[in-house]
PDB file of C-alpha atoms in Angstrom:
ATOM      1  CA  ASP A   8      17.731 -16.337 -65.817  1.00  0.00           C
ATOM      2  CA  ALA A   9      16.105 -13.437 -67.554  1.00  0.00           C
ATOM      3  CA  LYS A  10      12.576 -14.148 -68.684  1.00  0.00           C
ATOM      4  CA  THR A  11      10.770 -13.525 -71.917  1.00  0.00           C
ATOM      5  CA  THR A  12       7.159 -12.636 -72.614  1.00  0.00           C
ATOM      6  CA  GLN A  13       5.384 -13.712 -75.771  1.00  0.00           C
ATOM      7  CA  PRO A  14       1.754 -13.660 -76.899  1.00  0.00           C
ATOM      8  CA  ASN A  15       0.051 -17.012 -76.437  1.00  0.00           C
ATOM      9  CA  SER A  16      -1.093 -17.217 -80.025  1.00  0.00           C
ATOM     10  CA  MET A  17      -1.001 -15.462 -83.390  1.00  0.00           C
ATOM     11  CA  GLU A  18      -2.558 -16.094 -86.747  1.00  0.00           C
ATOM     12  CA  SER A  19      -1.471 -15.409 -90.279  1.00  0.00           C
ATOM     13  CA  ASN A  20      -2.522 -16.140 -93.807  1.00  0.00           C
ATOM     14  CA  GLU A  21      -0.319 -18.159 -96.094  1.00  0.00           C
ATOM     15  CA  GLU A  22       2.298 -16.170 -98.039  1.00  0.00           C
ATOM     16  CA  GLU A  23       1.919 -13.143 -95.769  1.00  0.00           C
ATOM     17  CA  PRO A  24       4.706 -11.880 -93.502  1.00  0.00           C
ATOM     18  CA  VAL A  25       4.504 -12.725 -89.813  1.00  0.00           C
ATOM     19  CA  HIS A  26       6.015 -10.683 -87.009  1.00  0.00           C
ATOM     20  CA  LEU A  27       6.342 -12.595 -83.741  1.00  0.00           C
ATOM     21  CA  PRO A  28       7.158 -10.288 -80.810  1.00  0.00           C
ATOM     22  CA  CYS A  29       9.125 -11.051 -77.670  1.00  0.00           C
ATOM     23  CA  ASN A  30       9.730  -8.851 -74.639  1.00  0.00           C
ATOM     24  CA  HIS A  31      12.792  -9.375 -72.489  1.00  0.00           C
ATOM     25  CA  SER A  32      13.094  -6.251 -70.362  1.00  0.00           C
ATOM     26  CA  THR A  33      15.540  -7.833 -67.861  1.00  0.00           C
ATOM     27  CA  ILE A  34      18.014  -8.994 -70.495  1.00  0.00           C
ATOM     28  CA  SER A  35      21.670  -8.726 -69.509  1.00  0.00           C
ATOM     29  CA  GLY A  36      24.514  -7.595 -71.705  1.00  0.00           C
ATOM     30  CA  THR A  37      25.763 -11.130 -72.220  1.00  0.00           C
ATOM     31  CA  ASP A  38      22.423 -12.713 -73.115  1.00  0.00           C
ATOM     32  CA  TYR A  39      21.928 -13.921 -76.638  1.00  0.00           C
ATOM     33  CA  ILE A  40      18.383 -13.965 -78.004  1.00  0.00           C
ATOM     34  CA  HIS A  41      17.484 -17.343 -79.454  1.00  0.00           C
ATOM     35  CA  TRP A  42      14.409 -18.504 -81.297  1.00  0.00           C
ATOM     36  CA  TYR A  43      13.358 -22.104 -81.610  1.00  0.00           C
ATOM     37  CA  ARG A  44      10.178 -23.541 -82.986  1.00  0.00           C
ATOM     38  CA  GLN A  45       8.378 -26.792 -82.408  1.00  0.00           C
ATOM     39  CA  LEU A  46       6.283 -28.269 -85.161  1.00  0.00           C
ATOM     40  CA  PRO A  47       3.495 -30.661 -84.182  1.00  0.00           C
ATOM     41  CA  SER A  48       4.788 -34.010 -82.926  1.00  0.00           C
ATOM     42  CA  GLN A  49       8.430 -33.005 -83.346  1.00  0.00           C
ATOM     43  CA  GLY A  50      11.292 -31.828 -81.197  1.00  0.00           C
ATOM     44  CA  PRO A  51      12.205 -28.151 -81.094  1.00  0.00           C
ATOM     45  CA  GLU A  52      14.157 -26.774 -84.020  1.00  0.00           C
ATOM     46  CA  TYR A  53      16.642 -23.897 -84.013  1.00  0.00           C
ATOM     47  CA  VAL A  54      15.511 -20.885 -86.016  1.00  0.00           C
ATOM     48  CA  ILE A  55      17.873 -17.993 -85.410  1.00  0.00           C
ATOM     49  CA  HIS A  56      19.816 -16.130 -82.757  1.00  0.00           C
ATOM     50  CA  GLY A  57      21.378 -12.718 -82.256  1.00  0.00           C
ATOM     51  CA  LEU A  58      23.053 -10.448 -79.736  1.00  0.00           C
ATOM     52  CA  THR A  59      22.676  -6.818 -80.811  1.00  0.00           C
ATOM     53  CA  SER A  60      22.423  -6.534 -84.561  1.00  0.00           C
ATOM     54  CA  ASN A  61      19.593  -7.708 -86.761  1.00  0.00           C
ATOM     55  CA  VAL A  62      20.180 -11.147 -88.242  1.00  0.00           C
ATOM     56  CA  ASN A  63      18.968 -12.924 -91.341  1.00  0.00           C
ATOM     57  CA  ASN A  64      19.125 -16.550 -92.364  1.00  0.00           C
ATOM     58  CA  ARG A  65      17.290 -18.790 -94.770  1.00  0.00           C
ATOM     59  CA  MET A  66      14.462 -19.380 -92.330  1.00  0.00           C
ATOM     60  CA  ALA A  67      13.769 -15.985 -90.841  1.00  0.00           C
ATOM     61  CA  SER A  68      14.983 -12.563 -89.768  1.00  0.00           C
ATOM     62  CA  LEU A  69      15.530 -11.346 -86.232  1.00  0.00           C
ATOM     63  CA  ALA A  70      15.034  -7.682 -85.465  1.00  0.00           C
ATOM     64  CA  ILE A  71      16.461  -6.572 -82.104  1.00  0.00           C
ATOM     65  CA  ALA A  72      15.464  -3.298 -80.492  1.00  0.00           C
ATOM     66  CA  GLU A  73      18.224  -0.809 -79.845  1.00  0.00           C
ATOM     67  CA  ASP A  74      17.833  -1.178 -76.061  1.00  0.00           C
ATOM     68  CA  ARG A  75      17.617  -4.975 -76.504  1.00  0.00           C
ATOM     69  CA  LYS A  76      14.518  -5.154 -74.334  1.00  0.00           C
ATOM     70  CA  SER A  77      12.472  -6.610 -77.136  1.00  0.00           C
ATOM     71  CA  SER A  78      12.906  -8.481 -80.383  1.00  0.00           C
ATOM     72  CA  THR A  79      10.808  -9.645 -83.299  1.00  0.00           C
ATOM     73  CA  LEU A  80      11.070 -12.812 -85.320  1.00  0.00           C
ATOM     74  CA  ILE A  81      10.043 -12.184 -88.900  1.00  0.00           C
ATOM     75  CA  LEU A  82       8.864 -14.892 -91.255  1.00  0.00           C
ATOM     76  CA  HIS A  83       8.819 -13.169 -94.607  1.00  0.00           C
ATOM     77  CA  ARG A  84       6.241 -15.404 -96.292  1.00  0.00           C
ATOM     78  CA  ALA A  85       4.409 -17.782 -94.014  1.00  0.00           C
ATOM     79  CA  THR A  86       3.691 -21.259 -95.294  1.00  0.00           C
ATOM     80  CA  LEU A  87       1.477 -23.941 -93.822  1.00  0.00           C
ATOM     81  CA  ARG A  88       4.630 -25.677 -92.683  1.00  0.00           C
ATOM     82  CA  ASP A  89       5.466 -22.697 -90.457  1.00  0.00           C
ATOM     83  CA  ALA A  90       2.550 -23.491 -88.161  1.00  0.00           C
ATOM     84  CA  ALA A  91       4.287 -24.244 -84.894  1.00  0.00           C
ATOM     85  CA  VAL A  92       4.989 -23.013 -81.387  1.00  0.00           C
ATOM     86  CA  TYR A  93       7.720 -20.377 -81.482  1.00  0.00           C
ATOM     87  CA  TYR A  94       9.922 -19.935 -78.431  1.00  0.00           C
ATOM     88  CA  CYS A  95      11.965 -16.852 -77.633  1.00  0.00           C
ATOM     89  CA  ILE A  96      14.809 -17.766 -75.264  1.00  0.00           C
ATOM     90  CA  LEU A  97      17.621 -15.835 -73.615  1.00  0.00           C
ATOM     91  CA  ARG A  98      20.872 -17.697 -73.346  1.00  0.00           C
ATOM     92  CA  ASP A  99      23.827 -16.505 -71.245  1.00  0.00           C
ATOM     93  CA  SER A 100      27.042 -16.332 -73.194  1.00  0.00           C
ATOM     94  CA  LYS A 101      29.379 -15.506 -70.295  1.00  0.00           C
ATOM     95  CA  ARG A 102      32.615 -17.403 -70.379  1.00  0.00           C
ATOM     96  CA  GLY A 103      32.580 -20.266 -67.948  1.00  0.00           C
ATOM     97  CA  SER A 104      28.837 -20.269 -67.784  1.00  0.00           C
ATOM     98  CA  THR A 105      27.202 -23.658 -67.703  1.00  0.00           C
ATOM     99  CA  LEU A 106      24.152 -22.126 -69.223  1.00  0.00           C
ATOM    100  CA  GLY A 107      24.165 -23.991 -72.507  1.00  0.00           C
ATOM    101  CA  ARG A 108      20.776 -25.139 -71.354  1.00  0.00           C
ATOM    102  CA  LEU A 109      17.719 -23.511 -72.831  1.00  0.00           C
ATOM    103  CA  TYR A 110      14.817 -22.268 -70.741  1.00  0.00           C
ATOM    104  CA  PHE A 111      11.630 -22.532 -72.746  1.00  0.00           C
ATOM    105  CA  GLY A 112       8.593 -20.496 -71.825  1.00  0.00           C
ATOM    106  CA  ARG A 113       5.142 -21.231 -73.222  1.00  0.00           C
ATOM    107  CA  GLY A 114       5.936 -19.708 -76.596  1.00  0.00           C
ATOM    108  CA  THR A 115       3.569 -18.403 -79.260  1.00  0.00           C
ATOM    109  CA  GLN A 116       1.334 -20.814 -81.126  1.00  0.00           C
ATOM    110  CA  LEU A 117       1.321 -19.644 -84.756  1.00  0.00           C
ATOM    111  CA  THR A 118      -1.612 -20.697 -86.900  1.00  0.00           C
ATOM    112  CA  VAL A 119      -1.268 -20.267 -90.654  1.00  0.00           C
ATOM    113  CA  TRP A 120      -4.444 -20.219 -92.736  1.00  0.00           C
ATOM    114  CA  PRO A 121      -4.454 -21.298 -96.375  1.00  0.00           C
TER     115      PRO A 121
ATOM    116  CA  ASP B  12      16.303 -35.134 -89.614  1.00  0.00           C
ATOM    117  CA  SER B  13      18.395 -33.506 -86.881  1.00  0.00           C
ATOM    118  CA  GLY B  14      20.902 -36.335 -86.667  1.00  0.00           C
ATOM    119  CA  VAL B  15      19.964 -37.020 -83.041  1.00  0.00           C
ATOM    120  CA  THR B  16      18.338 -40.391 -82.437  1.00  0.00           C
ATOM    121  CA  GLN B  17      16.276 -41.467 -79.471  1.00  0.00           C
ATOM    122  CA  THR B  18      14.953 -44.870 -78.534  1.00  0.00           C
ATOM    123  CA  PRO B  19      12.403 -46.079 -77.873  1.00  0.00           C
ATOM    124  CA  LYS B  20       9.862 -43.840 -79.559  1.00  0.00           C
ATOM    125  CA  HIS B  21       7.088 -44.880 -77.188  1.00  0.00           C
ATOM    126  CA  LEU B  22       7.189 -46.494 -73.791  1.00  0.00           C
ATOM    127  CA  ILE B  23       4.263 -47.616 -71.681  1.00  0.00           C
ATOM    128  CA  THR B  24       4.884 -48.814 -68.172  1.00  0.00           C
ATOM    129  CA  ALA B  25       3.331 -48.990 -64.731  1.00  0.00           C
ATOM    130  CA  THR B  26       3.805 -46.908 -61.615  1.00  0.00           C
ATOM    131  CA  GLY B  27       6.778 -47.925 -59.537  1.00  0.00           C
ATOM    132  CA  GLN B  28       8.725 -49.262 -62.481  1.00  0.00           C
ATOM    133  CA  ARG B  29      12.078 -48.165 -63.877  1.00  0.00           C
ATOM    134  CA  VAL B  30      12.860 -47.292 -67.487  1.00  0.00           C
ATOM    135  CA  THR B  31      15.888 -46.221 -69.494  1.00  0.00           C
ATOM    136  CA  LEU B  32      15.738 -43.785 -72.378  1.00  0.00           C
ATOM    137  CA  ARG B  33      18.584 -43.700 -74.851  1.00  0.00           C
ATOM    138  CA  CYS B  34      19.998 -40.893 -76.952  1.00  0.00           C
ATOM    139  CA  SER B  35      22.667 -40.837 -79.639  1.00  0.00           C
ATOM    140  CA  PRO B  36      23.918 -37.330 -80.383  1.00  0.00           C
ATOM    141  CA  ARG B  37      24.890 -35.960 -83.758  1.00  0.00           C
ATOM    142  CA  SER B  38      28.247 -37.166 -84.937  1.00  0.00           C
ATOM    143  CA  GLY B  39      30.966 -35.121 -83.275  1.00  0.00           C
ATOM    144  CA  ASP B  40      28.736 -33.354 -80.746  1.00  0.00           C
ATOM    145  CA  LEU B  41      30.130 -33.624 -77.245  1.00  0.00           C
ATOM    146  CA  SER B  42      27.267 -31.933 -75.376  1.00  0.00           C
ATOM    147  CA  VAL B  43      24.028 -33.747 -74.628  1.00  0.00           C
ATOM    148  CA  TYR B  44      20.981 -32.228 -72.978  1.00  0.00           C
ATOM    149  CA  TRP B  45      17.813 -33.835 -71.660  1.00  0.00           C
ATOM    150  CA  TYR B  46      14.475 -32.042 -71.541  1.00  0.00           C
ATOM    151  CA  GLN B  47      11.025 -33.054 -70.339  1.00  0.00           C
ATOM    152  CA  GLN B  48       7.850 -31.768 -71.952  1.00  0.00           C
ATOM    153  CA  SER B  49       4.540 -32.151 -70.175  1.00  0.00           C
ATOM    154  CA  LEU B  50       1.239 -30.402 -70.710  1.00  0.00           C
ATOM    155  CA  ASP B  51       1.298 -28.561 -67.384  1.00  0.00           C
ATOM    156  CA  GLN B  52       5.022 -27.729 -67.133  1.00  0.00           C
ATOM    157  CA  GLY B  53       5.955 -27.171 -70.758  1.00  0.00           C
ATOM    158  CA  LEU B  54       9.513 -27.868 -71.901  1.00  0.00           C
ATOM    159  CA  GLN B  55      11.901 -28.117 -68.957  1.00  0.00           C
ATOM    160  CA  PHE B  56      15.645 -28.602 -68.920  1.00  0.00           C
ATOM    161  CA  LEU B  57      16.703 -31.629 -66.878  1.00  0.00           C
ATOM    162  CA  ILE B  58      20.445 -32.145 -67.202  1.00  0.00           C
ATOM    163  CA  GLN B  59      23.459 -31.538 -69.442  1.00  0.00           C
ATOM    164  CA  TYR B  60      26.542 -33.635 -70.094  1.00  0.00           C
ATOM    165  CA  TYR B  61      29.700 -32.701 -71.880  1.00  0.00           C
ATOM    166  CA  ASN B  62      32.143 -35.392 -72.983  1.00  0.00           C
ATOM    167  CA  GLY B  63      31.033 -37.744 -70.251  1.00  0.00           C
ATOM    168  CA  GLU B  64      30.861 -35.239 -67.419  1.00  0.00           C
ATOM    169  CA  GLU B  65      27.788 -33.655 -65.886  1.00  0.00           C
ATOM    170  CA  ARG B  66      27.779 -29.933 -66.618  1.00  0.00           C
ATOM    171  CA  ALA B  67      24.501 -28.530 -65.433  1.00  0.00           C
ATOM    172  CA  LYS B  68      21.398 -29.672 -63.621  1.00  0.00           C
ATOM    173  CA  GLY B  69      17.935 -28.294 -63.976  1.00  0.00           C
ATOM    174  CA  ASN B  70      14.635 -29.492 -62.569  1.00  0.00           C
ATOM    175  CA  ILE B  71      15.635 -33.118 -62.425  1.00  0.00           C
ATOM    176  CA  LEU B  72      14.062 -35.263 -59.729  1.00  0.00           C
ATOM    177  CA  GLU B  73      16.226 -37.399 -57.465  1.00  0.00           C
ATOM    178  CA  ARG B  74      14.458 -40.458 -58.895  1.00  0.00           C
ATOM    179  CA  PHE B  75      15.952 -39.577 -62.267  1.00  0.00           C
ATOM    180  CA  SER B  76      19.577 -39.986 -63.256  1.00  0.00           C
ATOM    181  CA  ALA B  77      21.577 -39.780 -66.422  1.00  0.00           C
ATOM    182  CA  GLN B  78      24.984 -40.567 -67.783  1.00  0.00           C
ATOM    183  CA  GLN B  79      27.002 -40.076 -70.924  1.00  0.00           C
ATOM    184  CA  PHE B  80      29.193 -42.923 -72.108  1.00  0.00           C
ATOM    185  CA  PRO B  81      32.627 -42.855 -73.783  1.00  0.00           C
ATOM    186  CA  ASP B  82      30.995 -43.266 -77.187  1.00  0.00           C
ATOM    187  CA  LEU B  83      29.004 -40.103 -76.288  1.00  0.00           C
ATOM    188  CA  HIS B  84      25.591 -41.701 -76.263  1.00  0.00           C
ATOM    189  CA  SER B  85      23.530 -40.859 -73.206  1.00  0.00           C
ATOM    190  CA  GLU B  86      20.916 -42.605 -71.125  1.00  0.00           C
ATOM    191  CA  LEU B  87      18.261 -41.138 -68.879  1.00  0.00           C
ATOM    192  CA  ASN B  88      17.110 -43.468 -66.126  1.00  0.00           C
ATOM    193  CA  LEU B  89      13.730 -42.893 -64.515  1.00  0.00           C
ATOM    194  CA  SER B  90      12.841 -44.939 -61.462  1.00  0.00           C
ATOM    195  CA  SER B  91       9.917 -45.337 -59.062  1.00  0.00           C
ATOM    196  CA  LEU B  92       7.766 -43.967 -61.806  1.00  0.00           C
ATOM    197  CA  GLU B  93       4.667 -41.947 -60.973  1.00  0.00           C
ATOM    198  CA  LEU B  94       1.696 -40.990 -63.108  1.00  0.00           C
ATOM    199  CA  GLY B  95       3.035 -37.444 -63.290  1.00  0.00           C
ATOM    200  CA  ASP B  96       6.203 -38.624 -65.028  1.00  0.00           C
ATOM    201  CA  SER B  97       4.192 -39.254 -68.175  1.00  0.00           C
ATOM    202  CA  ALA B  98       5.663 -36.846 -70.694  1.00  0.00           C
ATOM    203  CA  LEU B  99       7.741 -36.431 -73.807  1.00  0.00           C
ATOM    204  CA  TYR B 100      11.459 -36.663 -73.138  1.00  0.00           C
ATOM    205  CA  PHE B 101      13.758 -34.946 -75.599  1.00  0.00           C
ATOM    206  CA  CYS B 102      17.445 -35.255 -76.016  1.00  0.00           C
ATOM    207  CA  ALA B 103      19.458 -32.546 -77.745  1.00  0.00           C
ATOM    208  CA  SER B 104      23.081 -32.260 -78.715  1.00  0.00           C
ATOM    209  CA  SER B 105      25.413 -29.459 -79.660  1.00  0.00           C
ATOM    210  CA  ALA B 106      29.006 -28.849 -80.490  1.00  0.00           C
ATOM    211  CA  TRP B 107      30.999 -27.058 -77.785  1.00  0.00           C
ATOM    212  CA  GLY B 108      30.654 -23.304 -78.186  1.00  0.00           C
ATOM    213  CA  SER B 109      27.826 -23.654 -80.673  1.00  0.00           C
ATOM    214  CA  ASN B 110      24.665 -21.647 -80.227  1.00  0.00           C
ATOM    215  CA  GLU B 111      22.497 -24.273 -81.858  1.00  0.00           C
ATOM    216  CA  GLN B 112      21.040 -27.339 -80.184  1.00  0.00           C
ATOM    217  CA  PHE B 113      19.736 -30.192 -82.310  1.00  0.00           C
ATOM    218  CA  PHE B 114      16.799 -32.059 -80.839  1.00  0.00           C
ATOM    219  CA  GLY B 115      15.843 -35.654 -81.309  1.00  0.00           C
ATOM    220  CA  PRO B 116      12.298 -36.821 -82.050  1.00  0.00           C
ATOM    221  CA  GLY B 117      11.615 -37.593 -78.404  1.00  0.00           C
ATOM    222  CA  THR B 118      10.454 -40.573 -76.364  1.00  0.00           C
ATOM    223  CA  ARG B 119       6.849 -40.544 -75.262  1.00  0.00           C
ATOM    224  CA  LEU B 120       6.564 -42.107 -71.817  1.00  0.00           C
ATOM    225  CA  THR B 121       3.182 -43.176 -70.503  1.00  0.00           C
ATOM    226  CA  VAL B 122       2.937 -44.317 -66.905  1.00  0.00           C
ATOM    227  CA  LEU B 123      -0.273 -46.187 -66.097  1.00  0.00           C
TER     228      LEU B 123
END
């Protein structure tokens, strides 16, 4: 499975935008880019996913580089509740693949200051 | 609330013992996944079931086994427990073809 590289930690102030980077230079054409986050003492939570085009939802935006070797999760206005570990994960979408499983790396610990 | 329930929330047991962790997926979800989260290994995929059948295996020890029942709930059985098995165990579920997995609150296992 293709791997991802994320910074260990990042910090932000409340109500400021946050850009969380992820490198995935060995991504294949059928890999979707997924982001999950894990709040303290909770299970992981889906944030967003994309294949080639930028994506927006109520939680965040996902910006994908044209060569797909990197992506950025954007939280438009960080809140204290956004303090969590953010995981960037590649998930194979090939037909017949049993790879519904998610491979979590160490993720990025986001600290949000009031 | 993800809709996935796990019991028990906490479990404390001794080395050599056997425990069973239970997971009820979201209503209608046929896929169930088990993950282990420890401080040194992070979050690791263990095993996946779909509609009662094993679909994929990850880093699951031979001392561990799982099954998914006709009502779609799943159980993870851990036997001959060792200190290193102390971890958080998460269950997740998803609909077939969905890109989103919904995680339960986890079971914290402590082996003394």
